[in-house]
Coordinates of C-alpha atoms and ligand atoms in Angstrom, one line a residue:
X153 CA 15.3 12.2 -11.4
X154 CA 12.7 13.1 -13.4
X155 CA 12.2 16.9 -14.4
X156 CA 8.9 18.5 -13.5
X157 CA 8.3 19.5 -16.9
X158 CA 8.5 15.7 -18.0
X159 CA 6.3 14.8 -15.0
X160 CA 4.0 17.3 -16.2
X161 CA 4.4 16.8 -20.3
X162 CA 2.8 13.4 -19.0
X163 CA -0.3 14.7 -17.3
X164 CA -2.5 15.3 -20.9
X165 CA -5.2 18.4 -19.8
X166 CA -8.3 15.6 -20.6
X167 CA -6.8 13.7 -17.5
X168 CA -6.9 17.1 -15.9
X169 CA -10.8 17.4 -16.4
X170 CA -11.6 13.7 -15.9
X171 CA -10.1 14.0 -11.7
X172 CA -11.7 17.6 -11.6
X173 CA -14.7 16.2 -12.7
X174 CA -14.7 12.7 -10.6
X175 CA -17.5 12.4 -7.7
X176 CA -15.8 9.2 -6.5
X177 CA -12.1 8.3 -6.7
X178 CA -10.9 5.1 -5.6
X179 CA -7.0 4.8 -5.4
X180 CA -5.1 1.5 -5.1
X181 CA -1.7 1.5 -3.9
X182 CA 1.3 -0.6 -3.5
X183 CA 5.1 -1.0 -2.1
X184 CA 6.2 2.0 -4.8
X185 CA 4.7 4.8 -3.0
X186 CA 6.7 4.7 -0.2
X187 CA 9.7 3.6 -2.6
X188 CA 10.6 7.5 -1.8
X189 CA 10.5 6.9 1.8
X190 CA 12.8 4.9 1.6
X191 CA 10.9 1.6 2.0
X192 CA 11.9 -1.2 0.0
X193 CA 9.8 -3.0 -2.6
X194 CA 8.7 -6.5 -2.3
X195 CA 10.0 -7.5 -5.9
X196 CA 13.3 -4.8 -5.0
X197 CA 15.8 -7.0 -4.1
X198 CA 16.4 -6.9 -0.4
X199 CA 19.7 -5.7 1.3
X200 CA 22.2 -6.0 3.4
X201 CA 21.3 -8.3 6.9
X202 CA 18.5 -9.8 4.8
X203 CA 19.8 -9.9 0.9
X204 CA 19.8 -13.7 1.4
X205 CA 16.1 -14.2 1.5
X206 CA 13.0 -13.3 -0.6
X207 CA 10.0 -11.8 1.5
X208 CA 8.0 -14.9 0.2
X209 CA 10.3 -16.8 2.3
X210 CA 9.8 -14.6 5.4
X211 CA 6.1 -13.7 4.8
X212 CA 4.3 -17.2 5.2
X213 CA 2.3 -19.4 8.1
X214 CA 5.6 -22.0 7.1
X215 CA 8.2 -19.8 7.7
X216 CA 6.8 -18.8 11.1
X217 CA 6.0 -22.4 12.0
X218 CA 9.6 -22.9 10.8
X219 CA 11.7 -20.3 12.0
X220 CA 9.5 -17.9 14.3
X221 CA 12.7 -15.7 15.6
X222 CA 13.9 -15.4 12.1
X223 CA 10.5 -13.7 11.0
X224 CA 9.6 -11.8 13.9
X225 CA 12.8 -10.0 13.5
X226 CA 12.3 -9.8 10.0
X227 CA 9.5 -7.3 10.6
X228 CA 11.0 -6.1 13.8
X229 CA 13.1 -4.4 11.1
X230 CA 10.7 -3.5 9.0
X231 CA 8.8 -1.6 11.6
X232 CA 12.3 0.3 12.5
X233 CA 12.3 1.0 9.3
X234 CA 8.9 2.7 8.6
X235 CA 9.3 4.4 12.2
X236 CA 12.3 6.4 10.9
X237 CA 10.6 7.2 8.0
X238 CA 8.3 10.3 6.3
X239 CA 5.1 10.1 4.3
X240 CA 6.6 11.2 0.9
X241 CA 5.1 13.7 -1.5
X242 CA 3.2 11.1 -3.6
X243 CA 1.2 10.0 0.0
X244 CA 0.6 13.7 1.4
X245 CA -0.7 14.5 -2.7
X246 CA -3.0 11.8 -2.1
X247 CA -4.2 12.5 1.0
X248 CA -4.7 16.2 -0.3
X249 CA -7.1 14.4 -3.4
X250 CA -9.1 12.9 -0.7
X251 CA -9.5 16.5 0.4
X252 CA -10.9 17.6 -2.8
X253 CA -12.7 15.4 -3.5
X254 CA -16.8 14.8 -3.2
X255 CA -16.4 10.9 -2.2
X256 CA -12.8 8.9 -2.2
X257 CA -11.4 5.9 -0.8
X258 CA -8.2 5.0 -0.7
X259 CA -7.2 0.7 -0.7
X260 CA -3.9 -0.1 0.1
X261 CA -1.5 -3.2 -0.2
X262 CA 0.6 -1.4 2.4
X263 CA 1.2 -2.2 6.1
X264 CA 3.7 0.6 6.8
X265 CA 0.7 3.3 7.7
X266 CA 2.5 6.1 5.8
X267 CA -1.0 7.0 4.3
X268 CA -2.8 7.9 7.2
X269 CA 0.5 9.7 8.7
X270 CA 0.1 11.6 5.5
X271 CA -3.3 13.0 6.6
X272 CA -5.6 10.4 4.1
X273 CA -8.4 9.3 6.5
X274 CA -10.6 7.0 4.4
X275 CA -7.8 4.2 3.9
X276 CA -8.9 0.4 3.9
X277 CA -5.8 -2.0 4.4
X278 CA -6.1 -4.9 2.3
X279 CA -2.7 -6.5 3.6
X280 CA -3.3 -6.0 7.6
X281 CA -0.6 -3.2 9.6
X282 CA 2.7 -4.1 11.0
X283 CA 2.1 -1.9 13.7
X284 CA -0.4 -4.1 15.1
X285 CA 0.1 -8.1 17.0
X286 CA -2.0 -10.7 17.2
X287 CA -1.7 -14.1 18.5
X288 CA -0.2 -16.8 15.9
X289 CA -3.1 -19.6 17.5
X290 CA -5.8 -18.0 18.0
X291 CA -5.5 -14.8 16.1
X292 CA -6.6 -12.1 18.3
X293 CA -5.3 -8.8 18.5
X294 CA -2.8 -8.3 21.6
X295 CA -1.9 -5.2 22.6
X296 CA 1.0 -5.6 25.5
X297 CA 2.6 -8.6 26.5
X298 CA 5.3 -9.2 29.7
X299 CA 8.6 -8.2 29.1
X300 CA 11.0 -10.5 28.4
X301 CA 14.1 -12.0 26.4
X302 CA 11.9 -14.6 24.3
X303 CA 12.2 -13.6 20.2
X304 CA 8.4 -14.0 19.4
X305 CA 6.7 -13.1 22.8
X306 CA 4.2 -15.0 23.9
X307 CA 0.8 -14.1 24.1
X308 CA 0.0 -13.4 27.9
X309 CA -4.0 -15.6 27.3
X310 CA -2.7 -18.4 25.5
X311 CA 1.2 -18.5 25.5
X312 CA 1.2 -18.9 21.8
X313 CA 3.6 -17.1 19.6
X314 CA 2.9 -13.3 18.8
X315 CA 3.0 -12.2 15.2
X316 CA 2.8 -8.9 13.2
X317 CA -1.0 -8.6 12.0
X318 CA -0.5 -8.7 8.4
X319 CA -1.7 -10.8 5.8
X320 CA 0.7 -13.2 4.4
X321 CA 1.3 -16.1 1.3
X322 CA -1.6 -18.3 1.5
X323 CA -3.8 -16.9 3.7
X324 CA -7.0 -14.7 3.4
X325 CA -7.6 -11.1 3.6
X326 CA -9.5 -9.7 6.2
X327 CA -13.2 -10.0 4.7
X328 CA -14.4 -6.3 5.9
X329 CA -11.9 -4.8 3.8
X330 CA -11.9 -7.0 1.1
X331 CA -15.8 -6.2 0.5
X332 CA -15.3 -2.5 1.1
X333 CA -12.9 -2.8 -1.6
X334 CA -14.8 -4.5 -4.0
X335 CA -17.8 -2.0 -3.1
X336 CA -15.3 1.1 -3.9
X337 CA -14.5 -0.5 -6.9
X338 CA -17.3 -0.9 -8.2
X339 CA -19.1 2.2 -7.4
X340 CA -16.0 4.9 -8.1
X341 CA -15.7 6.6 -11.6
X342 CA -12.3 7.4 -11.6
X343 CA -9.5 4.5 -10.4
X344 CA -5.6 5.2 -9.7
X345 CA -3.3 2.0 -9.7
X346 CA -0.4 3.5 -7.8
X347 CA 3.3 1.8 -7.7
X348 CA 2.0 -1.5 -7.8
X349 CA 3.1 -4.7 -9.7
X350 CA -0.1 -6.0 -9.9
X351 CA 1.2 -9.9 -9.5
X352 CA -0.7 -10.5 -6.3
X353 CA -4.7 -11.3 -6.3
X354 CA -7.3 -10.4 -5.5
X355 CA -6.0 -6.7 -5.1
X356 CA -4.5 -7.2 -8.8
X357 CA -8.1 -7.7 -9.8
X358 CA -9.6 -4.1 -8.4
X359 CA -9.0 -1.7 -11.6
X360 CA -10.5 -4.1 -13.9
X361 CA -13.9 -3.7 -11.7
X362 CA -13.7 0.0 -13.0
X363 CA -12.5 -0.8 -16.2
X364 CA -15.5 -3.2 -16.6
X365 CA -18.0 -0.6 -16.1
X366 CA -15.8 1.6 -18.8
X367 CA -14.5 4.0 -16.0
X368 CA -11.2 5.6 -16.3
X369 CA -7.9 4.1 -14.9
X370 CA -4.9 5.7 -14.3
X371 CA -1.6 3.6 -13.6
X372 CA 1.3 5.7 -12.1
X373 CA 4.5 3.8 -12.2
X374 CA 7.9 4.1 -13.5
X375 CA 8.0 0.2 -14.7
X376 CA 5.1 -1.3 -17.0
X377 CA 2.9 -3.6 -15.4
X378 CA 0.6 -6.1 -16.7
X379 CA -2.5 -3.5 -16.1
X380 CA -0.2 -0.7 -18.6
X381 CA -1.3 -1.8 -21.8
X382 CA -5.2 -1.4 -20.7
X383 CA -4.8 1.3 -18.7
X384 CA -7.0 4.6 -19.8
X385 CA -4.1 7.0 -19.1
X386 CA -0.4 5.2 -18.0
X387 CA 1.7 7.8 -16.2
X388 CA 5.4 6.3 -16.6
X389 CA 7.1 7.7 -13.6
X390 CA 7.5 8.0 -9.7
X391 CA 4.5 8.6 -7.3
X392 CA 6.4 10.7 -5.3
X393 CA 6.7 13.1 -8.1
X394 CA 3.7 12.8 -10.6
X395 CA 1.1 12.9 -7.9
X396 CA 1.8 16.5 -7.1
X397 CA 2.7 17.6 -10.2
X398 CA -0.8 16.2 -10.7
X399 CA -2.3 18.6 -8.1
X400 CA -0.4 21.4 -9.2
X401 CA -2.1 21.0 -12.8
X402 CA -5.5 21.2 -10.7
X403 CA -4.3 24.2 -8.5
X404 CA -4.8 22.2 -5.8
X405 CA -1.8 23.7 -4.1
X406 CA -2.6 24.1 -0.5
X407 CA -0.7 20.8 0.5
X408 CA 2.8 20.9 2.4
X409 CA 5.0 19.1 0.2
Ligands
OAD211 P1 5.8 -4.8 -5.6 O1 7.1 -4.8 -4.9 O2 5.4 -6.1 -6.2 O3 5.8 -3.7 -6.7 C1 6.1 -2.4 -6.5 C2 5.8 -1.6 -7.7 O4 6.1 -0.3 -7.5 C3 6.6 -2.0 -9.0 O5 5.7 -2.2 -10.1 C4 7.5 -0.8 -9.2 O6 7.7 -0.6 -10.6 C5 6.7 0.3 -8.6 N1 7.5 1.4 -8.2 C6 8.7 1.5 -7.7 N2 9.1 2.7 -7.3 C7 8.0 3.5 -7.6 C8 7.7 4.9 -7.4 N3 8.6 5.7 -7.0 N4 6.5 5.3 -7.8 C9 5.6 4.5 -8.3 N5 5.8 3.2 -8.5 C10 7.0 2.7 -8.1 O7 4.8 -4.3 -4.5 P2 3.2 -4.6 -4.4 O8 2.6 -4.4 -5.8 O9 2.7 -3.7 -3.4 O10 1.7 -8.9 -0.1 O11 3.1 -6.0 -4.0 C11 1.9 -6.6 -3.7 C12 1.9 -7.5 -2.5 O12 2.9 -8.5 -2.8 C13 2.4 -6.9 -1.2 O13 1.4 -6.2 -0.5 C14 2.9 -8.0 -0.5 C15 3.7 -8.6 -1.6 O14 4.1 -9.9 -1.4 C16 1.7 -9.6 1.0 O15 2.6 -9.5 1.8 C17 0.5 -10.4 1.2

């Protein structure tokens, strides 16, 4: 674990100024900020029931067609998992940033909800929520289906399968959020890049749109990434405990952590 005064010999006082100073942040997140909830990673290799498959071999239109029970249960366990689990200190730190300051949006790659558990209220999901279904067919949203044994349900209008509402391999994000944000991006001056690997478009693409326009970006993650190297400040180290070191530094400290 990393020692707070490392977390904090890593936040340089011109960073300090640069947040205090932002009118609108716009913060990008990925699987690592819940990596201290105790959700896995996508690129973490996966464990026990399902070390034997890679989440692009779950999270596709093919492997559904191909093996609907297997996926379903795939996020069935997934959503067990995020139920049992806490916003850590990295998502109630951000949603105390939103807080502070004048305009802020938060974009995640997400579907495990943690950030608005954690209190953040602006939050556009990129990737879709696995707490919600929708039909397979004909893609709208279902809120309660008959009981029953079959592994999908059905969906009571059409009696196609029912899936998690989530975006996966190969298919498009939802355009509303996608345009917010693109908008955010390009309107924010200050940009986070928060525990993610940056390998998957177009949400990979978001801090250059700030970069672009010479804002600042500021990648928190323990791992380099392909955005480190042009990066305005690179914070090596986890979310859960740079982010309210970070708040601390701006006596922000009227979060629960
Ligand atoms: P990845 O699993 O690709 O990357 C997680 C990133 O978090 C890595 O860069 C880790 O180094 C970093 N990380 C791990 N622990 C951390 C911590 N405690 N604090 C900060 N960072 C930490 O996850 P994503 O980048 O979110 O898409 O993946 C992007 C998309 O690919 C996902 O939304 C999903 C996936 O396939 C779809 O399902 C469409």
């Amino acid at each position: 674990m990393m020692s707070r005064q490392t977390a904090s010999s890593l936040i340089l006082p011109e960073l300090v100024e640069v947040i205090r100073s932002a009118l609108h942040g716009v913060v990008l997140t990925g699987a690592g900020i819940s990596a201290e909830s105790g959700i896995p990673t996508f690129r973490d290799a996966q464990t026990g029931l399902w070390a034997k498959y890679s989440p692009e071999e779950l999270a596709s239109p093919q492997a559904f067609r191909r093996n609907p029970k297997l996926v379903w249960e795939w996020y069935a366990w997934r959503r067990e998992l995020v139920a049992q689990a806490k916003p850590n200190p990295g998502h109630l730190a951000l949603a105390e940033l939103e807080r502070r300051m004048p305009r802020f949006t938060l974009i995640t790659q997400n579907v495990d909800g943690l950030h608005q558990r954690a209190g953040s209220y602006n939050v556009v999901e990129l990737h879709g929520n696995l707490n919600r279904v929708k039909c397979f067919e004909e893609g709208d949203i279902v809120t309660s289906w008959p009981p029953g044994p079959e592994v999908p349900p059905r969906c009571p209008r059409c009696g196609g399968h029912l899936r998690p509402d989530v975006v996966w391999f190969g298919e498009t994000l939802p355009p509303q959020a996608l345009r917010a944000a693109f908008e955010a991006a390009q309107r924010c001056d200050l940009f986070f890049a928060i525990g993610t690997s940056g390998l998957v478009q177009p949400a990979a693409s978001l801090p250059y749109e700030a970069l672009r326009r010479g804002m600042p970006v500021v990648e928190i993650n323990p791992d380099e990434t392909p955005l480190t190297q042009s990066a305005t400040y690179a914070l090596a180290g986890p979310a859960g405990q740079i982010l309210p070191e970070l708040l601390n530094r701006l006596n922000y400290k009227n979060y629960k952590e």
